[in-house]
Short mmCIF file of C-alpha atoms and ligand atoms in Angstrom, two decimals:
data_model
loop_
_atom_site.label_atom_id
_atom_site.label_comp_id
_atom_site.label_asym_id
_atom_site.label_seq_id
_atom_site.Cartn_x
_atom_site.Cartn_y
_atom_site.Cartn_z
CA UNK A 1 -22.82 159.24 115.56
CA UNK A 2 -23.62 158.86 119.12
CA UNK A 3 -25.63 156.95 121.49
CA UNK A 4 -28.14 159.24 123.36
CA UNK A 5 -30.47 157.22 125.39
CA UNK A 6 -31.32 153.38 125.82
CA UNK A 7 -34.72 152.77 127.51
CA UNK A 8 -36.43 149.27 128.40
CA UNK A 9 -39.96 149.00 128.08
CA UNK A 10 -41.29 146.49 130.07
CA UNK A 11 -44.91 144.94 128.60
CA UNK A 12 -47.26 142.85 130.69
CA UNK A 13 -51.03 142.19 130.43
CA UNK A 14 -52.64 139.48 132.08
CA UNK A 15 -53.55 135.69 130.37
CA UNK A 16 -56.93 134.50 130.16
CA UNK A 17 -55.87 130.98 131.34
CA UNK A 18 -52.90 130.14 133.24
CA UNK A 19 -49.91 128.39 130.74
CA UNK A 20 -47.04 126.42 132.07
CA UNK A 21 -44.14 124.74 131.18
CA UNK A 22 -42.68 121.47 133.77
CA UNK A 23 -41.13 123.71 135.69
CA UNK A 24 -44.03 126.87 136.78
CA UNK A 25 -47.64 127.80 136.01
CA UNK A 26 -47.76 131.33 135.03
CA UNK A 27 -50.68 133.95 134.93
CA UNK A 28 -49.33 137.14 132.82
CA UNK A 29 -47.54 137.43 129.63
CA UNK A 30 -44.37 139.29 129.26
CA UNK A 31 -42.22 141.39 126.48
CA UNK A 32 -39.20 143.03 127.86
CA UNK A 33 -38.23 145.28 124.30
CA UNK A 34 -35.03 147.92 124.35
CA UNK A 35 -34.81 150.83 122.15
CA UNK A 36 -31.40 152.74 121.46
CA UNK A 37 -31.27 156.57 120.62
CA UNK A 38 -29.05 158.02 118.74
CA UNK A 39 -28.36 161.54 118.03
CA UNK A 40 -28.63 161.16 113.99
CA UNK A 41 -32.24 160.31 114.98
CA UNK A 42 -32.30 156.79 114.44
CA UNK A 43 -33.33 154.20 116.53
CA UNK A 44 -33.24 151.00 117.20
CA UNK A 45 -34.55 147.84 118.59
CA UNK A 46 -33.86 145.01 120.97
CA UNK A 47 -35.60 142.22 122.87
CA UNK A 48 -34.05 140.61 126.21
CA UNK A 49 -34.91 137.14 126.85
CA UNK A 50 -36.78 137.19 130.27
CA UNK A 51 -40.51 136.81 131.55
CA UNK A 52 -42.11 137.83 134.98
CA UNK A 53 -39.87 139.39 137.06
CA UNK A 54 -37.01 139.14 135.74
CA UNK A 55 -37.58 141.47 133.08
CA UNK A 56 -37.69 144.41 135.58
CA UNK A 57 -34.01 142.85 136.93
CA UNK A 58 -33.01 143.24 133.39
CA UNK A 59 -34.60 146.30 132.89
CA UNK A 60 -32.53 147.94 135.61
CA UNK A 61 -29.69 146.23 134.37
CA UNK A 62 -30.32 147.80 130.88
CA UNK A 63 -30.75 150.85 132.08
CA UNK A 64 -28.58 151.67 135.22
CA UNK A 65 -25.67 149.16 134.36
CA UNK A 66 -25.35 149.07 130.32
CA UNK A 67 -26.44 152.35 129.46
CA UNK A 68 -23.92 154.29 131.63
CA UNK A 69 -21.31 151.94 129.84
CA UNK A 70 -22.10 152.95 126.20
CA UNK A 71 -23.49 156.68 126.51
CA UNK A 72 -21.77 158.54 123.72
CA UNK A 73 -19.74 155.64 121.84
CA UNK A 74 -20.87 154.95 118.45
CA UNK A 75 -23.07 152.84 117.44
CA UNK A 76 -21.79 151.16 114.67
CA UNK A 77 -19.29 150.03 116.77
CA UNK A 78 -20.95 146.84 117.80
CA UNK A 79 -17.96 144.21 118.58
CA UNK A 80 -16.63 147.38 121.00
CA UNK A 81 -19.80 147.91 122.66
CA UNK A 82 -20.32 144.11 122.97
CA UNK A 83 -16.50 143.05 124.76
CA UNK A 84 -16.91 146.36 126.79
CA UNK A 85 -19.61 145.63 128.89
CA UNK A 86 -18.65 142.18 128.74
CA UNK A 87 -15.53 142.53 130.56
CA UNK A 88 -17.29 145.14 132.77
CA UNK A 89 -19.74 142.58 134.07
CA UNK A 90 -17.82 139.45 133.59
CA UNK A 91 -17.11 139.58 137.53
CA UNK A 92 -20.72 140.21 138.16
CA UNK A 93 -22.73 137.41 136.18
CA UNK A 94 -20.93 135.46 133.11
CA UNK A 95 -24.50 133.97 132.29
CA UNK A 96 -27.55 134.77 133.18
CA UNK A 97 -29.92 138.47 133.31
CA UNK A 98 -26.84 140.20 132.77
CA UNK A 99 -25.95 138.66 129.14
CA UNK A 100 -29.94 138.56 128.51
CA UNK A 101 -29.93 142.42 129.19
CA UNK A 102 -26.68 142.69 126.90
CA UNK A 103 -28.53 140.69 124.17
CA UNK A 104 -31.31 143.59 123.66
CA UNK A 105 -28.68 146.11 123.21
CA UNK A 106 -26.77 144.39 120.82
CA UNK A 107 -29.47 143.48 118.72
CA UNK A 108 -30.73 147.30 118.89
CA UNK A 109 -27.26 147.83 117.58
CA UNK A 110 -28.08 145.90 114.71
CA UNK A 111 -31.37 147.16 114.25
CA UNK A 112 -29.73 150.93 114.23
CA UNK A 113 -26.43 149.38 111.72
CA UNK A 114 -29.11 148.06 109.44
CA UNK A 115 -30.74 151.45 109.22
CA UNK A 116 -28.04 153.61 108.77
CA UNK A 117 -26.49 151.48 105.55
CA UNK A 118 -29.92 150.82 104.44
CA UNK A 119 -30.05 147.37 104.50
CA UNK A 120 -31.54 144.45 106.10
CA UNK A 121 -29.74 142.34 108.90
CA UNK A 122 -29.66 139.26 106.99
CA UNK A 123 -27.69 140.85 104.24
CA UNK A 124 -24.88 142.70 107.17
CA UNK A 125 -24.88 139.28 108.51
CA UNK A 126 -23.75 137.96 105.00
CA UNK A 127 -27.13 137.60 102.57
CA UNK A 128 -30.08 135.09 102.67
CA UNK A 129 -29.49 131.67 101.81
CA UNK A 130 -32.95 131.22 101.35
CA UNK A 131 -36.00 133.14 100.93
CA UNK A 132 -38.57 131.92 102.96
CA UNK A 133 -38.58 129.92 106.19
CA UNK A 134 -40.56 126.93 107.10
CA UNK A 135 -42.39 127.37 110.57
CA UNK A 136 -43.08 124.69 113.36
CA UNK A 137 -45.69 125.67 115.89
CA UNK A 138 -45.04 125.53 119.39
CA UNK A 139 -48.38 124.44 121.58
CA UNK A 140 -49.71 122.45 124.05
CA UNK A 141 -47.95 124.41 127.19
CA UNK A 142 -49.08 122.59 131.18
CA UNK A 143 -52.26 123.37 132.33
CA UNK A 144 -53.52 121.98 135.56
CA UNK A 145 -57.02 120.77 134.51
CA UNK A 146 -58.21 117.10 134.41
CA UNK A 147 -58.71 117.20 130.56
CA UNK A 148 -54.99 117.94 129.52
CA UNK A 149 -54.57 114.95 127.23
CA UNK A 150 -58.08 115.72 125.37
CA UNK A 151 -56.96 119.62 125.25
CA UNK A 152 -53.89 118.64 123.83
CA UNK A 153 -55.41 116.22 120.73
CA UNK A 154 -57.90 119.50 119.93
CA UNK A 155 -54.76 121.57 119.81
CA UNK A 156 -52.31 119.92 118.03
CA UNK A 157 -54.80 119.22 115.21
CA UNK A 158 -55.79 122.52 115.18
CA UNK A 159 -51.88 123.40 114.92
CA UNK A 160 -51.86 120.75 111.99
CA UNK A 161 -54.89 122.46 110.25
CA UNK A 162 -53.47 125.74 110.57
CA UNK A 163 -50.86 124.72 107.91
CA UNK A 164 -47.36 123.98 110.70
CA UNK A 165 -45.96 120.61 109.26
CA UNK A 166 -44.17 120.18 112.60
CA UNK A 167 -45.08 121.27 116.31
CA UNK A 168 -43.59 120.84 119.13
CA UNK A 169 -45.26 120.22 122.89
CA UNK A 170 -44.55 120.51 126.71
CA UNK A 171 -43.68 117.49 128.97
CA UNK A 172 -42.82 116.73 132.21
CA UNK A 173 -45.29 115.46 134.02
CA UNK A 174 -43.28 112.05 134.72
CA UNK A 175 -42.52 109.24 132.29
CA UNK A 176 -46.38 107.69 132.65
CA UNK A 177 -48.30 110.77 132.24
CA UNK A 178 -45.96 112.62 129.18
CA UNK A 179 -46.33 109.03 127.42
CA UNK A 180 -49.55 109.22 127.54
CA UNK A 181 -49.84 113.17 126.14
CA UNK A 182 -47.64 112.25 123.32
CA UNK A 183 -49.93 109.56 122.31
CA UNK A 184 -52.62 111.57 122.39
CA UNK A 185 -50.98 114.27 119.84
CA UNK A 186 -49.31 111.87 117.83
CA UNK A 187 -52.96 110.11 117.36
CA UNK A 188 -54.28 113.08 116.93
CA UNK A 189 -52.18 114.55 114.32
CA UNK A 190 -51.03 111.61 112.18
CA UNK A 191 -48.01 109.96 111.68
CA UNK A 192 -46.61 112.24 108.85
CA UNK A 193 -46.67 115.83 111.01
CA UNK A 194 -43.33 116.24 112.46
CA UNK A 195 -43.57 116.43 116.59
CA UNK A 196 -40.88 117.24 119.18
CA UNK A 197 -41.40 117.42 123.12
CA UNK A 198 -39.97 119.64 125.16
CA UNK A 199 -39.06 118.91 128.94
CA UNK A 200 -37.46 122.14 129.94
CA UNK A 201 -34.97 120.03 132.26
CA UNK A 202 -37.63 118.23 134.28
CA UNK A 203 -35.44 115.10 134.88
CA UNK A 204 -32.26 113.36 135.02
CA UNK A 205 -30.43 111.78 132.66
CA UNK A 206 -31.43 108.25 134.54
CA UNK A 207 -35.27 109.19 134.10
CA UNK A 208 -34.84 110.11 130.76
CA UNK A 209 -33.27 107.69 128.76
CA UNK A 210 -36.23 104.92 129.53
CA UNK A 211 -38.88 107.97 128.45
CA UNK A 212 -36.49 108.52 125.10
CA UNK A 213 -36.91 104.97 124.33
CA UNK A 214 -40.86 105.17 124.28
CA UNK A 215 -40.56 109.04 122.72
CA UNK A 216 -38.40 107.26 119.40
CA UNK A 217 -41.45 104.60 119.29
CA UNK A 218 -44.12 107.66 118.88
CA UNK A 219 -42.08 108.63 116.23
CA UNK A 220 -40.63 112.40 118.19
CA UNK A 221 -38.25 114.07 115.91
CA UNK A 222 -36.07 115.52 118.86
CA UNK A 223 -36.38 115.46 123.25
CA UNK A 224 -35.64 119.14 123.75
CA UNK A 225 -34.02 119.42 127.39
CA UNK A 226 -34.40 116.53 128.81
CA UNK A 227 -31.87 117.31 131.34
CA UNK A 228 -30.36 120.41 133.44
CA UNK A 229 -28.27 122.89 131.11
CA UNK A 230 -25.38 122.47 132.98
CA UNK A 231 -25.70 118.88 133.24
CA UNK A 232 -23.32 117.99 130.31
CA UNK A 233 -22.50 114.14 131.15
CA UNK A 234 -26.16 113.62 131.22
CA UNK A 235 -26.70 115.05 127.89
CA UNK A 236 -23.65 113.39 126.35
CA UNK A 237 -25.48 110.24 128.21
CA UNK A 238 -28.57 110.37 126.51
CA UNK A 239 -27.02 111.01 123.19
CA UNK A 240 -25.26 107.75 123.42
CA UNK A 241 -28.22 105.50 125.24
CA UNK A 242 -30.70 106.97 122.34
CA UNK A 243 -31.09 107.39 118.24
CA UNK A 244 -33.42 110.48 118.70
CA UNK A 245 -31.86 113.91 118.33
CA UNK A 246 -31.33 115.40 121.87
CA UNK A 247 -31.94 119.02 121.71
CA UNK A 248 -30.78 121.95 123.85
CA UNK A 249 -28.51 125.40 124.58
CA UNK A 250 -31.57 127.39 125.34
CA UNK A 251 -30.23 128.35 128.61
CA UNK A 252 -26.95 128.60 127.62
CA UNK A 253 -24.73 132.18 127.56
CA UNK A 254 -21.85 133.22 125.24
CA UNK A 255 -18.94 131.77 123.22
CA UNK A 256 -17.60 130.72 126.47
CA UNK A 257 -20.84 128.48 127.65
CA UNK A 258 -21.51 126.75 124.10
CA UNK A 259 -17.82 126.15 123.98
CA UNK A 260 -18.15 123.43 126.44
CA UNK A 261 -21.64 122.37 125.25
CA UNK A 262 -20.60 122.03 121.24
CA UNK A 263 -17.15 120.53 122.20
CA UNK A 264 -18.96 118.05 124.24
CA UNK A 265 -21.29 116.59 121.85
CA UNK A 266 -24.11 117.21 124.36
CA UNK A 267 -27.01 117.60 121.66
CA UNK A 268 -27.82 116.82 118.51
CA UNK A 269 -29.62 119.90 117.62
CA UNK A 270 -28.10 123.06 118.73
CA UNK A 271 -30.85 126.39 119.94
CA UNK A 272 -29.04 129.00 121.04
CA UNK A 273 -31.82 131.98 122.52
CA UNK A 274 -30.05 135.23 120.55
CA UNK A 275 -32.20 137.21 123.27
CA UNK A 276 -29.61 135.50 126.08
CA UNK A 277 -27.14 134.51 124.48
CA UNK A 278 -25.44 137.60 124.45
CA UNK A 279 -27.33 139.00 120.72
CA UNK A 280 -26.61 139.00 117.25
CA UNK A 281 -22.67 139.76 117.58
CA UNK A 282 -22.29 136.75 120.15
CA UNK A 283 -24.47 134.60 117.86
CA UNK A 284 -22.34 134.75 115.25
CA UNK A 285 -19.51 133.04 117.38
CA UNK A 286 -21.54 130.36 118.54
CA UNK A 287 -22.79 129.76 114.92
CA UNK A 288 -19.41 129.77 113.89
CA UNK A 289 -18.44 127.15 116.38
CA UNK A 290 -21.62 125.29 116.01
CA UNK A 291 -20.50 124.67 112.10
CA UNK A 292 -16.78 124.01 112.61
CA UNK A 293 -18.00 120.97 114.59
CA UNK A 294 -21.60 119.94 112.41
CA UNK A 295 -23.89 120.27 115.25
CA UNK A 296 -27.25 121.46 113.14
CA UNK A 297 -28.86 125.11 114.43
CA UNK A 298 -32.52 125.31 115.29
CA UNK A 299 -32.69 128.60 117.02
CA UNK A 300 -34.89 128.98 120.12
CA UNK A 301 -37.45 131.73 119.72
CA UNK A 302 -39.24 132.91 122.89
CA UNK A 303 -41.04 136.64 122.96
CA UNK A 304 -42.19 139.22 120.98
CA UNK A 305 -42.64 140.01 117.28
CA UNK A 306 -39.08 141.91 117.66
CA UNK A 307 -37.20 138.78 118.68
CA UNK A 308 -39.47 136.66 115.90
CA UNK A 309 -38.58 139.29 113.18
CA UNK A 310 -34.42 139.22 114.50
CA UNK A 311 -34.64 135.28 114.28
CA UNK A 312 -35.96 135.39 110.73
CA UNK A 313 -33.15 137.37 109.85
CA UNK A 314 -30.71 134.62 111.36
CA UNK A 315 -32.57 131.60 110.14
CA UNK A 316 -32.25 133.47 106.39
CA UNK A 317 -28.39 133.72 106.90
CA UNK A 318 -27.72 130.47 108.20
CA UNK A 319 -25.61 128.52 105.89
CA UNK A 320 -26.81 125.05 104.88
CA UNK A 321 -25.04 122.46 106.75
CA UNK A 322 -23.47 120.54 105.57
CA UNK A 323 -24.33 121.69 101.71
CA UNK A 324 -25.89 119.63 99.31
CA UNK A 325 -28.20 120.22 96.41
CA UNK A 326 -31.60 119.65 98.83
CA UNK A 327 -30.34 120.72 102.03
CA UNK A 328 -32.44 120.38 105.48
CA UNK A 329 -33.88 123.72 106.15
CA UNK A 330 -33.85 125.29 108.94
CA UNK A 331 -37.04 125.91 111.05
CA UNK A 332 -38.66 129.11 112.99
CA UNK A 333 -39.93 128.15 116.56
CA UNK A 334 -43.58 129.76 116.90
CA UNK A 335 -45.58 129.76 119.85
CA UNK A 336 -49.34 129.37 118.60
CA UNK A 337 -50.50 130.47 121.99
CA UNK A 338 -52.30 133.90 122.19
CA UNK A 339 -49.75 136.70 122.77
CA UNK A 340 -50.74 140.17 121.95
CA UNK A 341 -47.10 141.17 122.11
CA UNK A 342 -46.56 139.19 118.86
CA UNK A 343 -49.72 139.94 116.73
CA UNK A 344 -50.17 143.40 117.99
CA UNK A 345 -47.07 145.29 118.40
CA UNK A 346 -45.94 146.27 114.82
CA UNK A 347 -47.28 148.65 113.05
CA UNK A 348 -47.25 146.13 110.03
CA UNK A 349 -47.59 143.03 111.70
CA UNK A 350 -45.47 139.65 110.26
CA UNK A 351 -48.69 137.65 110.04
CA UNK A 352 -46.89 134.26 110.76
CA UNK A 353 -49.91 131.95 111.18
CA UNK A 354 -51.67 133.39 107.67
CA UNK A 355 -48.39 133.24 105.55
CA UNK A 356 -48.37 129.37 107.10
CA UNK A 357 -51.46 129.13 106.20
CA UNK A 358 -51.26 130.48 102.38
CA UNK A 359 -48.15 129.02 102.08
CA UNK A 360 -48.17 125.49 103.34
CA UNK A 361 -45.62 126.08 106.04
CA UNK A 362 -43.36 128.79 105.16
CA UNK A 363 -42.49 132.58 106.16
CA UNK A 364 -41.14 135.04 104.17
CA UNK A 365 -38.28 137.28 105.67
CA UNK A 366 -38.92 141.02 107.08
CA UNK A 367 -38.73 143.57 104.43
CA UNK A 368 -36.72 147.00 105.03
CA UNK A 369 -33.53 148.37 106.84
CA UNK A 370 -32.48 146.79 110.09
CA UNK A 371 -34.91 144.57 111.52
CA UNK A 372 -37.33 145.32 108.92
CA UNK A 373 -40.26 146.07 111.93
CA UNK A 374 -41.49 149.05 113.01
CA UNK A 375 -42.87 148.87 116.96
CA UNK A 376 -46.01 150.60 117.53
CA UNK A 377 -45.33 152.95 120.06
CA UNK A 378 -48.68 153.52 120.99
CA UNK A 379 -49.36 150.04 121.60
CA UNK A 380 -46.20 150.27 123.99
CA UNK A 381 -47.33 153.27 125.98
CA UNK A 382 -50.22 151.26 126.49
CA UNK A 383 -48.95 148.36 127.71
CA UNK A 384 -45.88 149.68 130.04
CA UNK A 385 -45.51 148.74 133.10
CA UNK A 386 -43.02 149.41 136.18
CA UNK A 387 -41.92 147.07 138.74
CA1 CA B 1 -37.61 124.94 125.18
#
């Protein structure tokens, strides 16, 4: 069995209202999704970690850098695949768009593995530990209007109602103004909903530890990064100056990166990105690692239904930690903001918000080989675009 073709399909279409997180506004939403051919007539499916612009970097990268790489080697052969582009581009980027593009190939790999042996990837990757998985809904994103605090009450009760038990929401805005937008979900939502904030690295570790202190008083389950990824003193700061759990590894790459990042006790709750990180054969390692030192796994989900249906897959095979009779589950990150790219693009769709709904919280896992999804291609003609 060979490898034929790998092509990137690069989705956009444009948002009704502009989202943001502390660091941009943004106007258009983004899927950057990777198929692999092979010439036994099975493919499979990827998703790179990468909005805007970016995605058509990674898209050449896909295509002009990895595919010429891997044309004609099987596969099956994942780990191969995986170390040789590695070392190919480990003088040209180490972190960054070039693992992100390596991350949709891999998990394409997996997608095509799961398909040949007829199984799903949570049982290659070792079975399902569980068999459904609860869901926290991921909200309240920036807006520049004047009404942001009242917006963000009417949505995080509306996140409540649709059935999340947790959510999570953006901050960022300075100490004063994020205090006050946590107060206004918290009152909003009651004191029994789980809620984390997310500052996607807006400050420093000297800003942050005075905004922790009033975060643990609203009762915030974890202060996702609070500081700059590669700012590893501050994290290991804040973990000391505060009881919250510090949360981060989003924007880290590889073995190599969370190495230094697990090693260092820089967060409390670990979210490796398995669309940048380098995909499902990387993931492992960092798992791996993540375990031999207890550092609990959250993974961060970002993108469309492919990378929400390879996450469910990962969160089902992720060991309890440590084991007990009523173990902490683990939790799927899902945006609750419109995205066509999630509801839309499978021919069976996973319905995440009704299953939450119905079930009081919960998903079930994908059924079928591989990923268990089946992209509408259709839908992707449709929505194709080129740099
Ligand atoms: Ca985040």
């Amino acid at each position: 069995m060979k490898i034929t073709e790998i092509i990137s399909h690069v989705l956009q279409y444009d948002l009704e209202e502009e989202l943001g997180y502390s660091q941009q506004y943004y106007l258009k939403r983004t899927a950057h999704l990777v198929e692999v051919r092979t010439d036994v007539g099975v493919t499979g499916w990827g998703e790179c970690f990468g909005g805007g612009n970016v995605a058509f970097a990674n898209k050449t990268i896909v295509e002009k850098v990895i595919q010429p790489m891997v044309l004609g080697m099987n596969p099956l052969d994942r780990e191969v695949i995986w170390h040789k582009v590695y070392n190919l581009l480990r003088d040209h980027g180490q972190k960054g768009m070039p693992i992100q593009s390596l991350s949709g190939v891999d998990i394409a790999l997996w997608d095509i593995a799961g398909k040949i042996h007829d199984l799903p990837v949570y049982q290659l990757l070792g079975g399902a530990f569980r068999e459904r998985i609860p869901a926290y809904g991921y909200g309240m994103m920036l807006q520049r209007v004047p009404d942001l605090e009242e917006r963000f009450a009417r949505e995080s009760a509306a996140i409540r109602e649709q059935g999340f038990k947790a959510m999570k929401m953006k901050i960022g805005l300075g100490p004063t103004q994020d205090i006050r937008l946590v107060e206004s979900v918290r009152n909003a939502i009651g004191p029994d909903i789980g809620l984390m904030v997310d500052a996607n690295h807006a400050y420093t570790a000297r800003e942050a530890i005075p905004l922790g202190r009033e975060l643990e008083r609203l009762g915030v389950a974890w202060f996702e990064e609070p500081v700059a990824s590669e700012d590893h003193q501050g994290y290991r700061d804040l973990c000391e100056a505060l009881d919250m759990n510090i949360a981060g590894g989003e924007g880290e790459f590889t073995r190599w990166g969370f190495r230094d990042l697990i090693k260092g006790r820089c967060v409390d709750v670990l979210q490796p990105e398995v669309c940048a990180l380098g995909g499902i054969t990387e993931y492992q390692k960092v798992l791996a690692m993540a375990n031999a030192h207890f550092v609990p796994v959250v993974n961060h989900v970002w993108g469309s239904a492919v990378a929400v249906g390879t996450n469910l897959h990962l969160l089902a095979a992720l060991p309890d930690l440590p084991g007990a009779a009523h173990p902490v589950q683990p939790m799927l990150e899902y945006d609750t903001t419109p995205n066509r790219f999630r509801e839309e693009l499978l021919v069976n769709p996973l319905r995440i918000q009704e299953q939450v709904k119905a079930s009081g919280g919960t998903v079930a896992l994908p059924q079928g080989p591989g990923l268990g999804i089946e992209p509408d291609l259709d839908f992707i003609r449709h929505f194709s675009v080129d740099a």
